[in-house]
mmCIF file of N, CA and C in Angstrom:
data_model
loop_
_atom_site.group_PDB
_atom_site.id
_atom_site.type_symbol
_atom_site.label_atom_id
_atom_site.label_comp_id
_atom_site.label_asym_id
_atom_site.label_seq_id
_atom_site.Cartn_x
_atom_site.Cartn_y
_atom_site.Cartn_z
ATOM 1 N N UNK A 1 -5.051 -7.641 -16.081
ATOM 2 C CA UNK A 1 -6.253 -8.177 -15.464
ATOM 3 C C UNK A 1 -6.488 -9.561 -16.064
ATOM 4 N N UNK A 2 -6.570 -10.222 -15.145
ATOM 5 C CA UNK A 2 -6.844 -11.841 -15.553
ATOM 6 C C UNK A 2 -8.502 -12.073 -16.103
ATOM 7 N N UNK A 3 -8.387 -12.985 -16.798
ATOM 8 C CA UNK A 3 -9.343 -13.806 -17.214
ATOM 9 C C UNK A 3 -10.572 -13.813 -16.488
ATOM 10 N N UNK A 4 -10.906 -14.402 -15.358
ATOM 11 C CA UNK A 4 -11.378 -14.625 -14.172
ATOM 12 C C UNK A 4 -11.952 -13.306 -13.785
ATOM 13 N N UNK A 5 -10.745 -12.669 -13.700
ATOM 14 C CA UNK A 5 -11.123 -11.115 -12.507
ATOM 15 C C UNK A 5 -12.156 -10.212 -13.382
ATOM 16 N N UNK A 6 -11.943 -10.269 -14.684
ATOM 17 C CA UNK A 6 -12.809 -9.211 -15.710
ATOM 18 C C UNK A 6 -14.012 -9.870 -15.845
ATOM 19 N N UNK A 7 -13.809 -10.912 -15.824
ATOM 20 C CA UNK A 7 -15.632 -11.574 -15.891
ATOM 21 C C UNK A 7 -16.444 -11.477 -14.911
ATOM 22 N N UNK A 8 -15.703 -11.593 -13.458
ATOM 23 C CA UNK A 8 -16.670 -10.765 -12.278
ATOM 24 C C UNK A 8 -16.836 -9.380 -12.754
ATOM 25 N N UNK A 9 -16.132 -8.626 -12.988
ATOM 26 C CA UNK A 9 -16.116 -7.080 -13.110
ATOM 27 C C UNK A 9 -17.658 -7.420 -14.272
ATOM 28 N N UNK A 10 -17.706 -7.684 -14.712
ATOM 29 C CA UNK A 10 -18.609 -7.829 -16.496
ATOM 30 C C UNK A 10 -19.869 -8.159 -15.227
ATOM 31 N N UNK A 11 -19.517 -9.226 -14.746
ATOM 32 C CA UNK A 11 -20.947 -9.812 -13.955
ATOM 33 C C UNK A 11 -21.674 -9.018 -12.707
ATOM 34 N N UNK A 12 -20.764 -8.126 -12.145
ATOM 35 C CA UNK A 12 -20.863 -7.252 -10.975
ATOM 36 C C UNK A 12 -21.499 -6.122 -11.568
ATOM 37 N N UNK A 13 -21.429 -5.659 -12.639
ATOM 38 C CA UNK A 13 -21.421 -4.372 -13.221
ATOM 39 C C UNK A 13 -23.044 -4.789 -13.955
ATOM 40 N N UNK A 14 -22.732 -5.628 -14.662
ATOM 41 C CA UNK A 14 -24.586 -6.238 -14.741
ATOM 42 C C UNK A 14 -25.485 -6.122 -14.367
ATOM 43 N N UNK A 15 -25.023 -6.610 -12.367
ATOM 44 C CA UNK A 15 -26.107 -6.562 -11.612
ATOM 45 C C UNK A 15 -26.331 -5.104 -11.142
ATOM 46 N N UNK A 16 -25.223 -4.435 -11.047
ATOM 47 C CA UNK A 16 -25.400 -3.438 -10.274
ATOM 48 C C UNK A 16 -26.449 -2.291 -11.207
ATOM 49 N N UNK A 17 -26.348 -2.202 -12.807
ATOM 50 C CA UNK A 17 -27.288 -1.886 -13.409
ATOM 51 C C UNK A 17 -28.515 -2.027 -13.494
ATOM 52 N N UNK A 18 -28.573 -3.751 -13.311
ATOM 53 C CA UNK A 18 -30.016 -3.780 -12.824
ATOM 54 C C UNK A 18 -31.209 -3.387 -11.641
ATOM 55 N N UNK A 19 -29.441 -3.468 -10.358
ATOM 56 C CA UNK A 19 -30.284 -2.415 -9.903
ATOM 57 C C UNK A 19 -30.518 -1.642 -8.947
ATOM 58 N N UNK A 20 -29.997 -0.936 -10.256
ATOM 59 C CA UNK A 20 -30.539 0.649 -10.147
ATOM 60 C C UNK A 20 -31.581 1.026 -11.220
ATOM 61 N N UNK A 21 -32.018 -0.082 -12.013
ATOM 62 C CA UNK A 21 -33.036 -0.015 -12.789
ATOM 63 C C UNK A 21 -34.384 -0.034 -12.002
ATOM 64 N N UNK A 22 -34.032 -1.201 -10.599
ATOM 65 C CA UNK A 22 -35.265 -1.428 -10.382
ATOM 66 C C UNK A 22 -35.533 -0.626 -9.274
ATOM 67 N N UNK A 23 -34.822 -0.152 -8.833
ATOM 68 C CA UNK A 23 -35.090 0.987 -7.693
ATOM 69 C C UNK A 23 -35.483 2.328 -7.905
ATOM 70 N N UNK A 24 -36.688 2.660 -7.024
ATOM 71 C CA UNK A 24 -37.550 3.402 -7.255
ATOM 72 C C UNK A 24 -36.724 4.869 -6.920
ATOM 73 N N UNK A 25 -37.370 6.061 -7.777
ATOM 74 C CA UNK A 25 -36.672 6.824 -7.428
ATOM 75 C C UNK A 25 -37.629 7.560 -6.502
ATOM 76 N N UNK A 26 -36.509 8.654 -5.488
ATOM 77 C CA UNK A 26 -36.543 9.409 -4.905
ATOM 78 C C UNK A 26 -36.518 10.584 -5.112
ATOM 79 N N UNK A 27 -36.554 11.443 -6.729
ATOM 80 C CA UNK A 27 -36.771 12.198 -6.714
ATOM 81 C C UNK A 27 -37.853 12.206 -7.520
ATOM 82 N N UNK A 28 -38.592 13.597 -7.085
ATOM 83 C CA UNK A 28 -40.040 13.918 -7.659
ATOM 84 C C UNK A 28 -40.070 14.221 -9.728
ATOM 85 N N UNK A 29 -41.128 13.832 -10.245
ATOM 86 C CA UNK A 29 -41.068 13.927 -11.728
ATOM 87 C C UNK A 29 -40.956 15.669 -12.234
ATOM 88 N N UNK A 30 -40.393 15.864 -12.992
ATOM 89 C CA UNK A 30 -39.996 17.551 -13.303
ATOM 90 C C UNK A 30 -41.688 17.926 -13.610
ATOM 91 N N UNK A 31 -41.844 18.900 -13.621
ATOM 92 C CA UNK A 31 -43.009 19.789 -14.013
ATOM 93 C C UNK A 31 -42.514 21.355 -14.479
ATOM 94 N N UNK A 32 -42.631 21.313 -15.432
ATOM 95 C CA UNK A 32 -42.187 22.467 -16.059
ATOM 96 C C UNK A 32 -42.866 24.043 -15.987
ATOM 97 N N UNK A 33 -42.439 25.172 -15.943
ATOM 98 C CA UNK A 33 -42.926 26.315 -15.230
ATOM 99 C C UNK A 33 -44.149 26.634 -15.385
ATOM 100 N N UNK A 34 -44.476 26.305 -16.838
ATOM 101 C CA UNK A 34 -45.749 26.985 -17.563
ATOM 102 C C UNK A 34 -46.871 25.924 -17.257
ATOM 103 N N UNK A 35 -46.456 24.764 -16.473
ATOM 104 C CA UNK A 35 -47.416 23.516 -16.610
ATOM 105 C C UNK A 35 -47.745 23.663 -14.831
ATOM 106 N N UNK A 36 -46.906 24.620 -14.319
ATOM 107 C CA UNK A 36 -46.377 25.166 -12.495
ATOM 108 C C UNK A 36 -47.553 26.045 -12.430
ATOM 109 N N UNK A 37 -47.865 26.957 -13.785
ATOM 110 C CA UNK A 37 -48.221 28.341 -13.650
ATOM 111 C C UNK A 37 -49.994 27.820 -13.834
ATOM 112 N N UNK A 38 -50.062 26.826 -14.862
ATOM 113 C CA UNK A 38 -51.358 26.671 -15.247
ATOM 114 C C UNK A 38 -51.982 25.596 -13.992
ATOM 115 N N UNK A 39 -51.290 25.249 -12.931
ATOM 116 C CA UNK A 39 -51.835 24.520 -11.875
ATOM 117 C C UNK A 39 -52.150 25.897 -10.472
ATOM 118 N N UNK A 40 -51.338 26.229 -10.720
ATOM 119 C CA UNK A 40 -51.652 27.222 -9.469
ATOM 120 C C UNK A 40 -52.606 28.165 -9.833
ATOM 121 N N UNK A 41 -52.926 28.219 -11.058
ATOM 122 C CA UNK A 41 -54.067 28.880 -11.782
ATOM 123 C C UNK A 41 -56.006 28.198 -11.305
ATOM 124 N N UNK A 42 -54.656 27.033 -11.881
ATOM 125 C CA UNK A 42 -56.593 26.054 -11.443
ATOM 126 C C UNK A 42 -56.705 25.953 -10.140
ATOM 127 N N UNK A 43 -55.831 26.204 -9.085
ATOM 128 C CA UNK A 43 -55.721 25.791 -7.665
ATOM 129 C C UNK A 43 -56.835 27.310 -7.149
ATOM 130 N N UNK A 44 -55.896 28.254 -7.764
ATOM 131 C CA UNK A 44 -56.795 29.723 -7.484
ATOM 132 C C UNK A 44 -58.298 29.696 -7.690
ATOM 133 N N UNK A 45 -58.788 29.616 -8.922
ATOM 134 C CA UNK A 45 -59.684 29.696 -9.470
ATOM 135 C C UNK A 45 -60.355 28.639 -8.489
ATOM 136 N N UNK A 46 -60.351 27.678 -8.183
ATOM 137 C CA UNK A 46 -61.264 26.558 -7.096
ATOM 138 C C UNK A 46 -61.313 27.535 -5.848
ATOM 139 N N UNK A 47 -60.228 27.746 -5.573
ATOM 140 C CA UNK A 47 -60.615 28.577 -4.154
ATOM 141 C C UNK A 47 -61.849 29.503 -4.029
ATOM 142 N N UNK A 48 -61.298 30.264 -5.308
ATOM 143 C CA UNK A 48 -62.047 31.370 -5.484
ATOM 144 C C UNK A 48 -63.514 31.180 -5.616
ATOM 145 N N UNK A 49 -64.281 29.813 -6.169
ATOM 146 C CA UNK A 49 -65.475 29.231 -6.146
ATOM 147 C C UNK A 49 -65.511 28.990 -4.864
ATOM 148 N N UNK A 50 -64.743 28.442 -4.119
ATOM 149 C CA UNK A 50 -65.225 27.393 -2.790
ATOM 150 C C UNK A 50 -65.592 28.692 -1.713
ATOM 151 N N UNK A 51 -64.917 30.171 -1.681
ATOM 152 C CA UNK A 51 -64.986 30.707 -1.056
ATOM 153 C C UNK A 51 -66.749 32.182 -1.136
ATOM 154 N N UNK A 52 -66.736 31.574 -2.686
ATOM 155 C CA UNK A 52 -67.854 32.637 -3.029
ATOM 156 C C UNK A 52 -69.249 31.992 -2.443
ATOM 157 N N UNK A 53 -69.290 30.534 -2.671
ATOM 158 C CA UNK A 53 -70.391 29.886 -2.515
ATOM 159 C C UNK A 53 -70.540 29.683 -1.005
#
């Protein structure tokens, strides 16, 4: 590999890191089971007011 050709590769590879830095992602942030369990908890419990009153 020449001189030339590896310094695009160096410069291509740069950008392409950047971005994918700056691109937003598409997938949703993790939420973990017990943090799953204590929302559907509070989700219940509101119902359960909205429906008594």
């Amino acid at each position: 590999m020449n001189r030339r050709k590896k310094s695009i590769q160096i410069v291509k590879s740069r950008i392409k890191k950047a971005k994918a830095k700056l691109a937003t992602n598409s997938k949703p942030k993790y939420i973990s089971k017990a943090e799953r369990a204590k929302l559907a908890e509070a989700a219940d419990q509101e119902t359960s007011t909205d429906t008594e009153s």
